[in-house]
Short mmCIF file of C-alpha atoms and ligand atoms in Angstrom, two decimals:
data_model
loop_
_atom_site.label_atom_id
_atom_site.label_comp_id
_atom_site.label_asym_id
_atom_site.label_seq_id
_atom_site.Cartn_x
_atom_site.Cartn_y
_atom_site.Cartn_z
CA MET A 1 71.56 -5.29 -20.21
CA LYS A 2 72.54 -7.25 -23.30
CA GLN A 3 74.14 -10.63 -22.78
CA THR A 4 77.54 -10.93 -24.41
CA ALA A 5 79.61 -13.97 -25.27
CA SER A 6 81.82 -14.85 -22.39
CA SER A 7 85.38 -16.02 -22.70
CA ARG A 8 88.42 -16.02 -20.51
CA THR A 9 89.46 -12.68 -21.91
CA SER A 10 86.13 -10.89 -21.71
CA GLY A 11 85.39 -8.41 -19.00
CA ARG A 12 87.88 -6.09 -17.37
CA LEU A 13 91.08 -7.67 -16.31
CA ILE A 14 93.96 -5.95 -14.67
CA LYS A 15 96.49 -3.42 -15.83
CA ALA A 16 99.48 -4.95 -14.08
CA PRO A 17 102.38 -6.48 -16.04
CA GLU A 18 101.54 -9.84 -17.52
CA HIS A 19 103.45 -12.04 -15.14
CA PHE A 20 101.47 -10.51 -12.29
CA LEU A 21 98.23 -11.30 -14.04
CA ASP A 22 95.97 -13.88 -12.57
CA ALA A 23 92.87 -13.95 -14.64
CA SER A 24 91.72 -17.26 -13.25
CA GLY A 25 91.41 -15.78 -9.79
CA ILE A 26 89.58 -12.77 -11.12
CA ARG A 27 87.41 -14.85 -13.36
CA GLN A 28 85.95 -16.82 -10.49
CA VAL A 29 83.91 -13.93 -9.33
CA PHE A 30 84.73 -10.78 -11.15
CA ALA A 31 85.95 -10.94 -14.68
CA GLU A 32 84.06 -13.25 -16.91
CA GLY A 33 81.03 -12.06 -18.82
CA LYS A 34 77.47 -12.57 -17.77
CA LYS A 35 77.61 -16.36 -17.87
CA GLY A 36 80.12 -16.44 -15.06
CA ARG A 37 77.89 -14.16 -13.11
CA ARG A 38 74.90 -16.43 -13.51
CA ASP A 39 76.91 -19.31 -12.10
CA PHE A 40 78.03 -17.08 -9.33
CA ILE A 41 74.60 -15.90 -8.37
CA ARG A 42 73.23 -19.43 -8.48
CA SER A 43 75.71 -20.67 -5.90
CA ALA A 44 75.12 -17.53 -3.89
CA PHE A 45 71.40 -18.34 -3.78
CA ALA A 46 72.19 -21.81 -2.52
CA ALA A 47 74.08 -20.16 0.32
CA ALA A 48 71.12 -17.89 0.98
CA ALA A 49 68.88 -20.92 1.24
CA ALA A 50 71.18 -22.12 4.00
CA GLY A 51 70.29 -18.97 5.90
CA VAL A 52 73.26 -16.85 4.95
CA ALA A 53 72.16 -13.70 3.16
CA THR A 54 68.85 -12.55 1.76
CA PRO A 55 68.25 -12.59 -2.01
CA ALA A 56 67.90 -8.82 -1.84
CA VAL A 57 71.45 -8.54 -0.51
CA LEU A 58 72.83 -11.01 -2.99
CA ALA A 59 71.14 -9.31 -5.93
CA GLN A 60 72.86 -5.98 -5.34
CA GLY A 61 74.89 -5.15 -8.41
CA ASN A 62 74.09 -8.46 -10.06
CA PRO A 63 72.47 -9.52 -13.33
CA VAL A 64 69.36 -8.03 -14.88
CA PRO A 65 67.25 -10.14 -17.25
CA THR A 66 68.47 -10.65 -20.81
CA GLU A 67 67.05 -8.60 -23.63
CA GLY A 68 67.79 -9.24 -27.28
CA GLY A 69 68.93 -12.83 -26.84
CA ASP A 70 72.22 -14.42 -25.97
CA PRO A 71 73.87 -16.18 -28.94
CA ASN A 72 75.36 -18.63 -26.45
CA ILE A 73 71.84 -19.82 -25.77
CA LEU A 74 70.18 -19.25 -29.12
CA GLN A 75 72.81 -20.93 -31.34
CA LEU A 76 73.36 -24.61 -30.70
CA PRO A 77 77.10 -25.14 -30.03
CA GLU A 78 79.20 -27.91 -31.60
CA HIS A 79 79.37 -29.81 -28.33
CA SER A 80 75.60 -30.24 -28.39
CA LYS A 81 75.59 -31.63 -31.92
CA GLY A 82 78.70 -33.77 -32.52
CA LEU A 83 80.45 -36.75 -30.97
CA GLY A 84 82.77 -35.88 -28.11
CA GLN A 85 86.15 -37.40 -27.33
CA GLY A 86 86.48 -41.00 -26.18
CA VAL A 87 87.84 -42.20 -22.86
CA ALA A 88 91.52 -41.97 -22.03
CA ALA A 89 92.06 -39.15 -24.50
CA ASN A 90 94.98 -38.02 -22.33
CA ASN A 91 96.86 -41.31 -22.15
CA GLY A 92 94.79 -42.45 -19.20
CA TYR A 93 95.69 -39.62 -16.82
CA GLY A 94 93.32 -36.65 -16.82
CA VAL A 95 94.50 -33.07 -17.17
CA PRO A 96 92.70 -29.76 -16.58
CA SER A 97 90.60 -27.98 -19.18
CA VAL A 98 92.51 -26.02 -21.81
CA TYR A 99 90.65 -22.98 -20.52
CA GLU A 100 92.47 -23.32 -17.19
CA SER A 101 95.97 -22.92 -18.60
CA ASN A 102 96.49 -19.79 -16.53
CA LEU A 103 96.20 -21.83 -13.36
CA GLN A 104 99.84 -22.42 -12.56
CA ARG A 105 102.41 -22.33 -9.83
CA ARG A 106 104.87 -19.55 -10.47
CA GLN A 107 108.17 -18.04 -9.43
CA SER A 108 107.82 -14.85 -7.43
CA PRO A 109 108.58 -11.49 -9.03
CA GLY A 110 109.99 -10.58 -5.58
CA LEU A 111 112.79 -13.16 -5.92
CA THR A 112 115.66 -13.59 -8.34
CA GLN A 113 114.50 -15.47 -11.46
CA THR A 114 116.80 -18.34 -12.39
CA ASN A 115 116.71 -21.34 -14.71
CA GLN A 116 117.32 -23.64 -11.78
CA ALA A 117 114.67 -21.94 -9.63
CA SER A 118 114.14 -23.39 -6.19
CA VAL A 119 110.74 -22.03 -5.14
CA SER A 120 107.36 -22.04 -6.84
CA PHE A 121 104.22 -20.58 -5.33
CA ALA A 122 100.72 -22.09 -5.28
CA PRO A 123 97.95 -19.99 -6.92
CA LEU A 124 95.86 -19.57 -3.74
CA GLN A 125 93.64 -16.96 -5.44
CA SER A 126 92.23 -19.62 -7.77
CA LEU A 127 91.68 -22.53 -5.40
CA PHE A 128 88.48 -23.69 -3.70
CA GLY A 129 88.00 -25.55 -0.44
CA ILE A 130 91.02 -26.71 1.53
CA VAL A 131 92.84 -29.23 -0.67
CA THR A 132 95.65 -28.11 -2.95
CA PRO A 133 95.68 -30.10 -6.21
CA SER A 134 98.97 -32.00 -6.31
CA GLY A 135 100.06 -30.37 -9.56
CA LEU A 136 99.69 -26.93 -7.94
CA HIS A 137 101.38 -27.74 -4.61
CA PHE A 138 104.11 -25.19 -3.90
CA GLU A 139 107.69 -26.40 -4.34
CA ARG A 140 110.87 -25.71 -2.43
CA HIS A 141 114.00 -27.55 -3.49
CA HIS A 142 117.37 -26.81 -1.95
CA GLN A 143 119.17 -28.82 -4.63
CA GLY A 144 116.60 -29.55 -7.33
CA TRP A 145 114.07 -32.40 -7.50
CA TRP A 146 114.39 -35.99 -8.64
CA ASP A 147 112.09 -38.76 -9.78
CA ILE A 148 113.53 -41.61 -7.73
CA ASP A 149 112.99 -45.27 -8.65
CA PRO A 150 110.95 -46.63 -5.72
CA SER A 151 112.30 -50.15 -6.22
CA LYS A 152 115.76 -48.83 -5.33
CA HIS A 153 114.74 -46.44 -2.56
CA ARG A 154 115.50 -47.47 1.02
CA LEU A 155 114.73 -46.08 4.47
CA MET A 156 117.30 -46.82 7.16
CA ILE A 157 116.66 -46.56 10.88
CA ASN A 158 119.62 -46.31 13.24
CA GLY A 159 120.76 -44.72 16.50
CA LEU A 160 119.09 -45.55 19.81
CA VAL A 161 117.31 -48.68 18.57
CA LYS A 162 117.84 -52.38 19.31
CA HIS A 163 118.07 -53.38 15.65
CA GLN A 164 119.20 -51.06 12.90
CA MET A 165 116.80 -51.64 10.03
CA VAL A 166 116.47 -50.94 6.34
CA PHE A 167 112.99 -50.83 4.79
CA THR A 168 112.10 -51.12 1.12
CA MET A 169 109.06 -49.25 -0.19
CA ASP A 170 107.16 -52.53 -0.45
CA GLU A 171 107.84 -53.28 3.19
CA ILE A 172 106.66 -49.83 4.27
CA MET A 173 103.50 -50.06 2.19
CA ARG A 174 102.50 -53.39 3.80
CA LEU A 175 102.27 -51.78 7.24
CA PRO A 176 99.06 -50.33 8.75
CA SER A 177 98.52 -46.91 7.20
CA VAL A 178 96.62 -43.72 8.08
CA SER A 179 95.38 -40.85 5.90
CA ARG A 180 95.22 -37.30 7.25
CA PHE A 181 94.71 -33.78 5.94
CA HIS A 182 97.47 -31.36 6.88
CA PHE A 183 98.91 -28.09 5.65
CA ILE A 184 102.59 -27.66 4.93
CA GLU A 185 103.91 -24.08 5.10
CA CYS A 186 107.49 -23.08 4.36
CA GLY A 187 108.91 -21.12 7.32
CA ALA A 188 109.80 -18.42 4.79
CA ASN A 189 106.22 -17.97 3.58
CA SER A 190 105.41 -14.21 3.52
CA ALA A 191 109.11 -13.47 4.14
CA VAL A 192 109.27 -10.61 1.63
CA GLU A 193 106.46 -8.87 3.51
CA TRP A 194 108.81 -8.35 6.49
CA ALA A 195 110.56 -5.86 4.23
CA ASN A 196 107.24 -4.59 2.86
CA VAL A 197 108.21 -5.52 -0.69
CA ALA A 198 104.48 -5.70 -1.47
CA VAL A 199 104.54 -8.43 -4.13
CA PRO A 200 101.34 -8.06 -6.16
CA THR A 201 99.26 -11.16 -5.47
CA VAL A 202 98.38 -13.63 -2.72
CA GLN A 203 100.18 -16.28 -4.77
CA TYR A 204 103.45 -14.54 -3.87
CA THR A 205 102.58 -13.21 -0.40
CA HIS A 206 101.25 -16.55 0.92
CA GLY A 207 101.69 -19.19 -1.80
CA MET A 208 104.30 -21.25 0.04
CA ILE A 209 101.49 -23.12 1.76
CA SER A 210 99.52 -26.12 0.54
CA CYS A 211 97.20 -28.69 2.10
CA SER A 212 96.86 -32.35 1.13
CA GLU A 213 95.52 -35.63 2.33
CA PHE A 214 98.69 -37.56 3.17
CA THR A 215 98.81 -41.34 3.48
CA GLY A 216 101.55 -43.25 5.21
CA VAL A 217 102.76 -45.06 8.30
CA PRO A 218 103.16 -43.32 11.65
CA LEU A 219 106.90 -43.01 12.22
CA ILE A 220 106.46 -44.45 15.72
CA THR A 221 105.38 -47.77 14.13
CA LEU A 222 108.71 -48.08 12.31
CA LEU A 223 110.68 -47.03 15.38
CA GLU A 224 108.90 -49.62 17.51
CA LEU A 225 109.70 -52.30 14.92
CA ALA A 226 113.34 -51.30 15.30
CA GLY A 227 113.06 -51.50 19.08
CA ILE A 228 113.47 -47.83 19.95
CA ASP A 229 114.95 -47.12 23.38
CA LEU A 230 112.15 -44.82 24.55
CA LYS A 231 113.91 -44.02 27.83
CA ARG A 232 116.88 -42.41 26.12
CA ALA A 233 115.32 -41.27 22.85
CA LYS A 234 114.61 -37.53 22.90
CA PHE A 235 115.01 -36.48 19.26
CA ILE A 236 115.26 -37.96 15.80
CA LEU A 237 117.26 -36.80 12.82
CA ALA A 238 115.56 -37.09 9.42
CA GLU A 239 117.71 -37.16 6.30
CA GLY A 240 116.81 -36.80 2.61
CA ALA A 241 118.41 -38.56 -0.35
CA ASP A 242 118.86 -35.48 -2.59
CA GLY A 243 122.06 -33.49 -2.88
CA SER A 244 120.96 -30.84 -0.38
CA SER A 245 121.85 -33.07 2.59
CA MET A 246 118.59 -31.98 4.12
CA THR A 247 118.73 -33.03 7.76
CA ARG A 248 116.41 -31.89 10.51
CA THR A 249 115.94 -32.60 14.22
CA ILE A 250 112.42 -33.47 15.41
CA PRO A 251 111.47 -33.89 19.08
CA MET A 252 110.20 -37.33 20.14
CA SER A 253 107.04 -35.78 21.64
CA LEU A 254 105.68 -35.17 18.12
CA ILE A 255 106.52 -38.73 17.17
CA THR A 256 105.17 -40.64 20.17
CA SER A 257 101.84 -38.83 19.68
CA GLY A 258 101.61 -40.69 16.37
CA GLU A 259 101.33 -37.47 14.38
CA VAL A 260 104.53 -37.69 12.38
CA LEU A 261 104.08 -39.84 9.28
CA VAL A 262 106.39 -41.51 6.85
CA ALA A 263 104.18 -40.74 3.87
CA TYR A 264 104.01 -42.10 0.34
CA GLY A 265 100.51 -40.90 -0.56
CA GLN A 266 99.24 -37.43 -1.41
CA ASN A 267 95.65 -36.69 -2.41
CA GLY A 268 94.83 -40.31 -3.17
CA GLU A 269 97.86 -41.21 -5.27
CA MET A 270 101.58 -41.55 -4.75
CA LEU A 271 103.50 -38.38 -3.88
CA ARG A 272 104.57 -36.24 -6.82
CA PRO A 273 108.33 -36.26 -7.52
CA GLU A 274 108.54 -32.56 -6.65
CA ASN A 275 107.01 -33.32 -3.26
CA GLY A 276 109.41 -36.11 -2.32
CA TYR A 277 108.41 -39.27 -4.22
CA PRO A 278 108.52 -42.00 -3.11
CA LEU A 279 108.75 -41.11 0.60
CA ARG A 280 108.58 -37.96 2.69
CA LEU A 281 108.19 -37.04 6.33
CA VAL A 282 104.93 -35.34 7.34
CA VAL A 283 105.37 -33.25 10.49
CA PRO A 284 101.98 -31.60 11.15
CA GLY A 285 102.11 -28.00 12.37
CA VAL A 286 105.86 -27.73 11.85
CA GLN A 287 107.52 -25.57 9.16
CA GLY A 288 108.06 -27.14 5.75
CA VAL A 289 111.80 -27.65 6.02
CA SER A 290 111.28 -30.45 8.55
CA TRP A 291 109.05 -32.35 6.11
CA VAL A 292 112.08 -34.09 4.66
CA LYS A 293 111.54 -35.29 1.08
CA TYR A 294 113.16 -38.37 -0.51
CA LEU A 295 113.43 -39.59 3.10
CA ARG A 296 116.22 -42.15 3.38
CA ARG A 297 117.32 -42.23 7.02
CA ILE A 298 116.00 -41.71 10.54
CA GLU A 299 118.49 -41.63 13.39
CA VAL A 300 117.25 -41.74 16.98
CA GLY A 301 119.25 -39.63 19.45
CA ASP A 302 119.17 -37.92 22.81
CA MET A 303 120.15 -34.38 21.75
CA PRO A 304 119.23 -31.92 19.00
CA TYR A 305 121.62 -32.33 16.07
CA ALA A 306 122.24 -28.64 15.19
CA THR A 307 122.61 -29.47 11.50
CA LYS A 308 123.44 -26.82 8.90
CA ASP A 309 119.74 -26.20 8.31
CA GLU A 310 119.30 -25.60 12.04
CA ALA A 311 122.47 -23.70 12.94
CA ILE A 312 123.01 -21.45 9.91
CA HIS A 313 119.58 -21.26 8.30
CA TYR A 314 116.07 -21.28 9.73
CA MET A 315 116.87 -19.16 12.77
CA ASP A 316 115.15 -15.94 13.77
CA LEU A 317 117.26 -12.86 14.56
CA MET A 318 115.53 -11.21 17.51
CA PRO A 319 115.50 -7.50 18.47
CA ASN A 320 118.10 -8.10 21.22
CA GLY A 321 120.59 -9.47 18.66
CA LEU A 322 120.25 -13.11 19.72
CA HIS A 323 119.09 -15.85 17.37
CA ARG A 324 116.07 -17.96 18.14
CA GLN A 325 116.73 -21.59 17.17
CA TYR A 326 114.36 -24.55 16.63
CA THR A 327 111.28 -22.34 16.35
CA SER A 328 109.50 -24.72 14.13
CA ILE A 329 105.77 -24.45 14.86
CA GLN A 330 103.81 -22.42 12.30
CA GLU A 331 101.66 -20.12 14.44
CA CYS A 332 98.06 -19.22 13.67
CA LYS A 333 97.69 -17.25 10.44
CA SER A 334 95.12 -16.43 7.76
CA VAL A 335 94.74 -14.57 4.49
CA VAL A 336 91.88 -13.39 2.31
CA THR A 337 92.27 -14.99 -1.13
CA THR A 338 89.34 -13.18 -2.79
CA PRO A 339 89.32 -10.24 -3.18
CA SER A 340 93.11 -10.15 -3.18
CA GLY A 341 95.96 -8.33 -4.91
CA GLY A 342 95.76 -8.23 -8.70
CA GLN A 343 92.03 -8.93 -8.86
CA VAL A 344 89.52 -6.35 -10.03
CA LEU A 345 85.99 -5.87 -8.72
CA LEU A 346 83.82 -5.01 -11.72
CA ASP A 347 80.94 -3.28 -9.97
CA LYS A 348 79.78 -2.40 -6.55
CA GLY A 349 77.44 -4.94 -5.02
CA PHE A 350 77.61 -8.37 -3.49
CA TYR A 351 80.85 -10.33 -3.13
CA ASN A 352 81.80 -13.43 -1.22
CA ILE A 353 84.94 -12.66 0.73
CA THR A 354 86.83 -15.91 1.12
CA GLY A 355 90.18 -17.06 2.42
CA LEU A 356 92.23 -19.59 4.31
CA ALA A 357 93.24 -19.92 7.96
CA TRP A 358 95.52 -22.39 9.73
CA SER A 359 97.41 -23.07 12.93
CA GLY A 360 100.34 -25.34 13.67
CA ARG A 361 98.92 -25.81 17.17
CA GLY A 362 95.56 -27.34 16.34
CA LYS A 363 92.20 -26.25 14.96
CA VAL A 364 91.19 -22.80 13.84
CA LYS A 365 88.51 -21.55 16.24
CA ARG A 366 87.34 -18.40 14.48
CA VAL A 367 88.25 -15.96 11.76
CA ASP A 368 87.12 -12.33 11.73
CA VAL A 369 87.23 -10.07 8.70
CA SER A 370 87.51 -6.29 8.56
CA VAL A 371 86.74 -4.19 5.48
CA ASP A 372 87.87 -0.92 7.08
CA GLY A 373 91.51 -1.60 7.86
CA GLY A 374 90.93 -3.20 11.25
CA ARG A 375 88.53 -0.78 12.96
CA ASN A 376 85.52 -3.10 12.85
CA TRP A 377 85.52 -6.89 12.62
CA ARG A 378 82.82 -9.40 11.64
CA PRO A 379 82.93 -13.14 12.32
CA THR A 380 83.09 -15.33 9.22
CA ARG A 381 81.51 -18.70 8.41
CA LEU A 382 84.07 -21.49 8.75
CA GLU A 383 83.58 -24.11 6.06
CA THR A 384 83.54 -27.71 7.32
CA PRO A 385 85.44 -29.80 7.99
CA VAL A 386 87.61 -27.82 10.41
CA LEU A 387 90.60 -30.12 10.94
CA SER A 388 93.60 -29.88 13.22
CA LYS A 389 96.75 -28.52 11.52
CA ALA A 390 94.94 -28.31 8.19
CA LEU A 391 93.77 -25.37 6.10
CA THR A 392 90.34 -24.03 7.06
CA ARG A 393 88.23 -22.11 4.53
CA PHE A 394 86.28 -19.04 5.69
CA ASN A 395 83.56 -17.03 3.91
CA LEU A 396 81.80 -13.73 4.53
CA ASP A 397 79.02 -11.90 2.69
CA TRP A 398 80.00 -8.39 1.66
CA VAL A 399 78.27 -5.64 -0.27
CA TRP A 400 80.86 -3.29 -1.72
CA ASP A 401 79.68 0.32 -1.82
CA GLY A 402 82.25 1.30 -4.45
CA LYS A 403 84.41 3.24 -1.98
CA PRO A 404 88.01 2.34 -1.05
CA ALA A 405 88.10 -0.53 1.43
CA ILE A 406 90.92 -2.29 3.25
CA ILE A 407 90.20 -5.99 3.67
CA GLN A 408 91.91 -8.03 6.39
CA SER A 409 91.40 -11.36 8.13
CA ARG A 410 92.37 -12.27 11.68
CA ALA A 411 92.39 -15.89 12.82
CA GLN A 412 92.27 -17.36 16.29
CA ASP A 413 93.13 -20.98 17.10
CA GLU A 414 91.84 -23.36 19.75
CA THR A 415 94.68 -22.38 22.13
CA GLY A 416 93.28 -18.82 22.16
CA PHE A 417 96.21 -17.41 20.17
CA VAL A 418 95.14 -14.45 18.00
CA GLN A 419 96.96 -13.62 14.76
CA PRO A 420 98.93 -10.36 15.28
CA ASN A 421 99.02 -7.23 13.14
CA TYR A 422 102.39 -5.93 11.92
CA ARG A 423 102.87 -3.59 14.89
CA GLN A 424 102.27 -6.40 17.37
CA LEU A 425 104.50 -8.82 15.45
CA ARG A 426 107.39 -6.35 15.20
CA GLU A 427 107.14 -5.51 18.90
CA VAL A 428 108.08 -9.11 19.68
CA ARG A 429 110.16 -10.06 16.67
CA GLY A 430 111.85 -6.81 15.57
CA THR A 431 112.51 -6.14 11.88
CA ARG A 432 115.35 -8.48 10.93
CA SER A 433 113.53 -11.76 10.60
CA ILE A 434 113.05 -13.88 7.50
CA TYR A 435 110.94 -16.72 8.82
CA HIS A 436 107.64 -17.11 10.64
CA ASN A 437 105.79 -14.01 9.51
CA ASN A 438 102.16 -14.64 10.51
CA ALA A 439 100.96 -11.02 10.51
CA ILE A 440 97.56 -9.87 9.27
CA GLN A 441 97.56 -9.18 5.51
CA SER A 442 95.82 -6.10 4.10
CA TRP A 443 94.31 -5.74 0.63
CA LEU A 444 93.26 -2.29 -0.56
CA VAL A 445 90.22 -2.24 -2.83
CA GLN A 446 90.50 1.00 -4.80
CA GLU A 447 87.58 2.98 -6.20
CA ASN A 448 88.26 1.64 -9.70
CA GLY A 449 87.92 -1.88 -8.32
CA GLU A 450 91.61 -2.78 -8.50
CA VAL A 451 92.94 -4.60 -5.45
CA LYS A 452 96.44 -3.86 -4.16
CA ASN A 453 98.79 -5.27 -1.54
CA VAL A 454 99.29 -2.67 1.20
CA GLN A 455 100.81 -2.96 4.64
CA LEU A 456 99.25 -1.33 7.68
CA SER A 457 101.32 -1.02 10.84
N1 LIG B 501 115.18 -33.71 0.86
C1 LIG B 501 114.67 -32.48 0.90
N2 LIG B 501 113.62 -32.26 1.72
C2 LIG B 501 113.08 -31.03 1.80
C3 LIG B 501 113.61 -29.94 1.07
C4 LIG B 501 114.72 -30.21 0.21
O1 LIG B 501 115.23 -29.33 -0.48
N3 LIG B 501 115.22 -31.49 0.15
N4 LIG B 501 113.06 -28.69 1.21
C5 LIG B 501 112.35 -28.44 2.45
C6 LIG B 501 111.64 -27.19 2.51
S1 LIG B 501 112.54 -25.81 2.94
C7 LIG B 501 110.27 -27.12 2.37
S2 LIG B 501 109.43 -25.68 2.60
C8 LIG B 501 109.50 -28.30 1.99
C9 LIG B 501 108.79 -28.05 0.67
O2 LIG B 501 108.03 -29.14 0.29
P1 LIG B 501 107.34 -29.17 -1.14
O3 LIG B 501 108.40 -28.91 -2.17
O4 LIG B 501 106.71 -30.51 -1.24
O5 LIG B 501 106.33 -28.07 -1.15
O6 LIG B 501 110.30 -29.47 1.84
C10 LIG B 501 111.37 -29.58 2.75
N5 LIG B 501 112.01 -30.85 2.61
MO1 LIG B 502 111.04 -24.05 3.36
#
């Protein structure tokens, strides 16, 4: 086989409309020319050395030696001959390669497109490991985002405390801090799949989840400084400083455990404005809406507050016609990110099936993958570290025989909870929900290699 020049546009991409296109996801494994494949096979061999799959398995459908010469090797490129750019070429803050410009958060084609859009989805199909780069973190703004001057930002603590207190950012940042990896998932993640809208890519089916290393002060530290009345305190109310009047009730049990953080750091730097700069609440395992951004007030109380975002929104309409309220834990869930909707497998042969799993109740214990629509399941390799209430990466070796295949993942957490399929989920939850869809996702690999979002009952 003759080696050809590789570029972002070489190879077969997809035939879907452009805004569905996600070449960067495809490129990782499938789309780039032979160079990409060499990189791919090299890392695959490293995995084999770790006792994963034999070279014979990995080599199926993969490169044959070059004949005729590859101009990318034979002709010395400019970057091997000239002087490269100097330091700080980007004003001191690095930005991604120009070849990665397709790697973006996006509005969903399943939602109304507006100029003042309020949701953007993270490109899960193009990410590695478990950390979401801050610039690709999903966004959900009920009333737009702001870049707030930290020198003017204040956090007030009132309610069932001995001394009402107001903290400046400097005062908060002097206190003992912790850093922890956690996922944040909007309760409405995968909401359109309840109605089987079948948005084309995993960015839109599952992209309202992200995972970061957050740094901040345990909320309990601040409450103790204020002299919290632990006998009477049962709940807190968290309030944001933006125009959405975002207010949420959080039970004291999550706070006394030390888990809830008043965070200013995200992935080693200050929070991004879109994610609540300079201060946000981190409520591990709980749906995104409770992670109040631009946090300005904590009130300690003895009853749930039934705020607008708890009494009108964020409730689950159950089959018996009643609403479920305060269902905030994000139950165990997973999704295959490669191969996933919108990607194209170029040839039969070896592929690394990979994806993400998480549970709002602790650690992911195992993830199984099926390539035949749920008839047979194989256990996957969980990438380390496996952290509580954080994303967990899974991988599985797969040799595609070129026939249609339905790929699914099913996660189980340390409590023994197993992610349901759509039939099991609807049995309990009915069909009129918006939030908390944690059903098994199915991707159909068609004979021509194109991968499609399908829903199995
Ligand atoms: N102050 C404030 N906090 C907020 C919101 C908001 O609109 N304003 N949106 C909430 C919702 S619904 C979600 S899912 C998360 C989204 O966080 P992110 O934008 O950092 O991804 O923030 C929550 N906290
Ligand atoms: Mo949300």
